[in-house]
Amino acid sequence: DFKFEGILIQEMVSKGSETIIGMFQDVQFGPVILFGFGGVFVELIRDVSLRVVPLRSIDAEEMIDEVKGSAILKGFRGKAKKDVEGLIDVILKISHFSMVFKDKIKEIDINPLIVLDKGRGVKAVDALIVKKGSFR
């Protein structure tokens, strides 16, 4: 007996730079935002930047600049520049979301977040939000 519950259709995103944006709750400081290069890179080279919320635009820019892979986003070796402004916007929105729901959200993991060419935005390919009180 088959019961149809729905389907998921997702755009295939093949070009862009894989990044990660996350949030976790620190016991002392509360919500902390993480940014780095995503996919296997975050596990392989552990090149990430952290900030306690709330974030300002300058904080998001500094987070991006702190990771070694930031040159890739800025057009390294003649490659197309990536949409850093769109990336900053997402980091700031995750910061705001984390503040608003700090009593309800344990963690957020967007990995990968694909940063497309300049002016084309960003695309979340996989995302997870864990509520407080959930086991993970």
PDB file of C-alpha atoms in Angstrom:
ATOM      1  CA  ASP A   1       0.000   0.000   0.000  1.00  0.00           C
ATOM      2  CA  PHE A   2       1.722   3.157  -1.255  1.00  0.00           C
ATOM      3  CA  LYS A   3       1.007   6.546   0.311  1.00  0.00           C
ATOM      4  CA  PHE A   4       2.212   9.571  -1.639  1.00  0.00           C
ATOM      5  CA  GLU A   5       3.431  12.337   0.703  1.00  0.00           C
ATOM      6  CA  GLY A   6       5.020  14.761  -1.737  1.00  0.00           C
ATOM      7  CA  ILE A   7       8.107  15.437  -3.800  1.00  0.00           C
ATOM      8  CA  LEU A   8      11.083  17.753  -3.660  1.00  0.00           C
ATOM      9  CA  ILE A   9      12.311  19.482  -6.795  1.00  0.00           C
ATOM     10  CA  GLN A  10      15.578  21.350  -6.524  1.00  0.00           C
ATOM     11  CA  GLU A  11      17.598  23.346  -8.991  1.00  0.00           C
ATOM     12  CA  MET A  12      20.927  21.797 -10.010  1.00  0.00           C
ATOM     13  CA  VAL A  13      23.661  24.273  -9.075  1.00  0.00           C
ATOM     14  CA  SER A  14      26.901  23.391 -10.822  1.00  0.00           C
ATOM     15  CA  LYS A  15      28.986  26.561 -11.035  1.00  0.00           C
ATOM     16  CA  GLY A  16      30.158  28.670  -8.149  1.00  0.00           C
ATOM     17  CA  SER A  17      32.234  28.503  -4.996  1.00  0.00           C
ATOM     18  CA  GLU A  18      31.141  26.249  -2.141  1.00  0.00           C
ATOM     19  CA  THR A  19      30.984  27.984   1.218  1.00  0.00           C
ATOM     20  CA  ILE A  20      29.501  27.173   4.598  1.00  0.00           C
ATOM     21  CA  ILE A  21      27.550  29.363   6.970  1.00  0.00           C
ATOM     22  CA  GLY A  22      26.586  28.031  10.338  1.00  0.00           C
ATOM     23  CA  MET A  23      25.433  29.059  13.766  1.00  0.00           C
ATOM     24  CA  PHE A  24      25.920  27.347  17.088  1.00  0.00           C
ATOM     25  CA  GLN A  25      25.054  28.318  20.640  1.00  0.00           C
ATOM     26  CA  ASP A  26      28.050  29.071  22.839  1.00  0.00           C
ATOM     27  CA  VAL A  27      27.396  28.617  26.562  1.00  0.00           C
ATOM     28  CA  GLN A  28      28.943  31.989  27.464  1.00  0.00           C
ATOM     29  CA  PHE A  29      28.347  34.146  24.392  1.00  0.00           C
ATOM     30  CA  GLY A  30      25.117  32.830  22.868  1.00  0.00           C
ATOM     31  CA  PRO A  31      24.746  32.558  19.080  1.00  0.00           C
ATOM     32  CA  VAL A  32      28.042  32.400  17.147  1.00  0.00           C
ATOM     33  CA  ILE A  33      28.216  32.600  13.349  1.00  0.00           C
ATOM     34  CA  LEU A  34      30.695  30.480  11.388  1.00  0.00           C
ATOM     35  CA  PHE A  35      31.825  31.167   7.816  1.00  0.00           C
ATOM     36  CA  GLY A  36      34.272  29.204   5.690  1.00  0.00           C
ATOM     37  CA  PHE A  37      34.712  27.331   2.464  1.00  0.00           C
ATOM     38  CA  GLY A  38      32.225  24.494   2.327  1.00  0.00           C
ATOM     39  CA  GLY A  39      31.883  20.987   1.062  1.00  0.00           C
ATOM     40  CA  VAL A  40      34.930  18.871   1.850  1.00  0.00           C
ATOM     41  CA  PHE A  41      37.110  21.966   2.362  1.00  0.00           C
ATOM     42  CA  VAL A  42      35.636  22.779   5.760  1.00  0.00           C
ATOM     43  CA  GLU A  43      36.573  19.286   6.983  1.00  0.00           C
ATOM     44  CA  LEU A  44      39.889  19.131   5.153  1.00  0.00           C
ATOM     45  CA  ILE A  45      41.502  22.493   5.902  1.00  0.00           C
ATOM     46  CA  ARG A  46      39.263  23.834   8.707  1.00  0.00           C
ATOM     47  CA  ASP A  47      39.678  27.379   7.452  1.00  0.00           C
ATOM     48  CA  VAL A  48      36.782  29.197   9.132  1.00  0.00           C
ATOM     49  CA  SER A  49      36.009  32.518  10.791  1.00  0.00           C
ATOM     50  CA  LEU A  50      33.758  32.994  13.841  1.00  0.00           C
ATOM     51  CA  ARG A  51      31.832  35.977  15.253  1.00  0.00           C
ATOM     52  CA  VAL A  52      29.372  36.474  18.090  1.00  0.00           C
ATOM     53  CA  VAL A  53      26.052  37.978  16.956  1.00  0.00           C
ATOM     54  CA  PRO A  54      24.786  40.546  16.196  1.00  0.00           C
ATOM     55  CA  LEU A  55      26.905  41.185  13.124  1.00  0.00           C
ATOM     56  CA  ARG A  56      27.310  44.367  11.123  1.00  0.00           C
ATOM     57  CA  SER A  57      28.244  44.494   7.451  1.00  0.00           C
ATOM     58  CA  ILE A  58      31.897  45.199   8.337  1.00  0.00           C
ATOM     59  CA  ASP A  59      31.937  42.060  10.540  1.00  0.00           C
ATOM     60  CA  ALA A  60      30.680  39.909   7.661  1.00  0.00           C
ATOM     61  CA  GLU A  61      33.282  41.420   5.311  1.00  0.00           C
ATOM     62  CA  GLU A  62      36.044  40.702   7.825  1.00  0.00           C
ATOM     63  CA  MET A  63      34.859  37.113   8.256  1.00  0.00           C
ATOM     64  CA  ILE A  64      35.120  36.563   4.509  1.00  0.00           C
ATOM     65  CA  ASP A  65      38.545  38.238   4.330  1.00  0.00           C
ATOM     66  CA  GLU A  66      39.895  36.116   7.213  1.00  0.00           C
ATOM     67  CA  VAL A  67      39.567  32.787   5.427  1.00  0.00           C
ATOM     68  CA  LYS A  68      42.435  31.817   3.156  1.00  0.00           C
ATOM     69  CA  GLY A  69      40.099  30.937   0.301  1.00  0.00           C
ATOM     70  CA  SER A  70      38.691  34.466   0.110  1.00  0.00           C
ATOM     71  CA  ALA A  71      40.914  35.184  -2.907  1.00  0.00           C
ATOM     72  CA  ILE A  72      38.801  32.703  -4.893  1.00  0.00           C
ATOM     73  CA  LEU A  73      35.729  34.859  -4.294  1.00  0.00           C
ATOM     74  CA  LYS A  74      37.553  37.970  -5.517  1.00  0.00           C
ATOM     75  CA  GLY A  75      38.572  36.576  -8.905  1.00  0.00           C
ATOM     76  CA  PHE A  76      41.798  34.680  -8.238  1.00  0.00           C
ATOM     77  CA  ARG A  77      43.955  34.127 -11.367  1.00  0.00           C
ATOM     78  CA  GLY A  78      41.484  35.648 -13.776  1.00  0.00           C
ATOM     79  CA  LYS A  79      38.470  33.633 -12.644  1.00  0.00           C
ATOM     80  CA  ALA A  80      35.133  35.407 -12.448  1.00  0.00           C
ATOM     81  CA  LYS A  81      34.521  37.449  -9.305  1.00  0.00           C
ATOM     82  CA  LYS A  82      31.856  35.960  -7.071  1.00  0.00           C
ATOM     83  CA  ASP A  83      28.829  37.667  -5.529  1.00  0.00           C
ATOM     84  CA  VAL A  84      30.462  38.719  -2.255  1.00  0.00           C
ATOM     85  CA  GLU A  85      27.674  41.260  -1.634  1.00  0.00           C
ATOM     86  CA  GLY A  86      25.101  38.449  -1.811  1.00  0.00           C
ATOM     87  CA  LEU A  87      27.214  36.378   0.564  1.00  0.00           C
ATOM     88  CA  ILE A  88      27.449  39.269   3.045  1.00  0.00           C
ATOM     89  CA  ASP A  89      23.671  39.644   2.868  1.00  0.00           C
ATOM     90  CA  VAL A  90      23.154  35.970   3.786  1.00  0.00           C
ATOM     91  CA  ILE A  91      25.641  36.144   6.677  1.00  0.00           C
ATOM     92  CA  LEU A  92      23.788  39.184   8.053  1.00  0.00           C
ATOM     93  CA  LYS A  93      20.392  37.506   7.650  1.00  0.00           C
ATOM     94  CA  ILE A  94      21.611  34.399   9.500  1.00  0.00           C
ATOM     95  CA  SER A  95      22.946  36.689  12.242  1.00  0.00           C
ATOM     96  CA  HIS A  96      19.579  38.426  12.539  1.00  0.00           C
ATOM     97  CA  PHE A  97      17.653  35.122  12.453  1.00  0.00           C
ATOM     98  CA  SER A  98      19.948  33.771  15.174  1.00  0.00           C
ATOM     99  CA  MET A  99      19.222  36.754  17.408  1.00  0.00           C
ATOM    100  CA  VAL A 100      15.463  36.615  16.903  1.00  0.00           C
ATOM    101  CA  PHE A 101      15.276  32.857  17.556  1.00  0.00           C
ATOM    102  CA  LYS A 102      18.197  32.490  20.006  1.00  0.00           C
ATOM    103  CA  ASP A 103      15.952  30.812  22.568  1.00  0.00           C
ATOM    104  CA  LYS A 104      14.593  28.280  20.066  1.00  0.00           C
ATOM    105  CA  ILE A 105      17.453  27.394  17.702  1.00  0.00           C
ATOM    106  CA  LYS A 106      20.407  25.246  18.747  1.00  0.00           C
ATOM    107  CA  GLU A 107      22.306  25.304  15.463  1.00  0.00           C
ATOM    108  CA  ILE A 108      22.147  26.136  11.768  1.00  0.00           C
ATOM    109  CA  ASP A 109      24.218  24.507   9.040  1.00  0.00           C
ATOM    110  CA  ILE A 110      24.094  25.686   5.419  1.00  0.00           C
ATOM    111  CA  ASN A 111      26.659  23.598   3.553  1.00  0.00           C
ATOM    112  CA  PRO A 112      27.206  24.127   0.778  1.00  0.00           C
ATOM    113  CA  LEU A 113      26.066  27.637   0.118  1.00  0.00           C
ATOM    114  CA  ILE A 114      27.091  28.226  -3.484  1.00  0.00           C
ATOM    115  CA  VAL A 115      28.349  31.738  -4.249  1.00  0.00           C
ATOM    116  CA  LEU A 116      27.643  32.429  -7.913  1.00  0.00           C
ATOM    117  CA  ASP A 117      29.322  34.950 -10.195  1.00  0.00           C
ATOM    118  CA  LYS A 118      29.019  38.626  -9.232  1.00  0.00           C
ATOM    119  CA  GLY A 119      25.437  39.855  -9.489  1.00  0.00           C
ATOM    120  CA  ARG A 120      23.951  36.328  -9.617  1.00  0.00           C
ATOM    121  CA  GLY A 121      23.517  35.779  -5.864  1.00  0.00           C
ATOM    122  CA  VAL A 122      23.967  32.691  -3.745  1.00  0.00           C
ATOM    123  CA  LYS A 123      22.135  29.353  -3.563  1.00  0.00           C
ATOM    124  CA  ALA A 124      21.731  27.135  -0.518  1.00  0.00           C
ATOM    125  CA  VAL A 125      22.095  23.524  -1.650  1.00  0.00           C
ATOM    126  CA  ASP A 126      21.733  21.873   1.760  1.00  0.00           C
ATOM    127  CA  ALA A 127      20.557  23.378   5.028  1.00  0.00           C
ATOM    128  CA  LEU A 128      19.712  22.152   8.504  1.00  0.00           C
ATOM    129  CA  ILE A 129      18.206  23.958  11.480  1.00  0.00           C
ATOM    130  CA  VAL A 130      18.208  22.122  14.812  1.00  0.00           C
ATOM    131  CA  LYS A 131      15.774  23.265  17.480  1.00  0.00           C
ATOM    132  CA  LYS A 132      16.869  23.504  21.099  1.00  0.00           C
ATOM    133  CA  GLY A 133      15.946  20.338  22.920  1.00  0.00           C
ATOM    134  CA  SER A 134      16.554  18.208  19.789  1.00  0.00           C
ATOM    135  CA  PHE A 135      19.118  15.437  19.769  1.00  0.00           C
ATOM    136  CA  ARG A 136      21.779  15.530  17.096  1.00  0.00           C
TER     137      ARG A 136
END
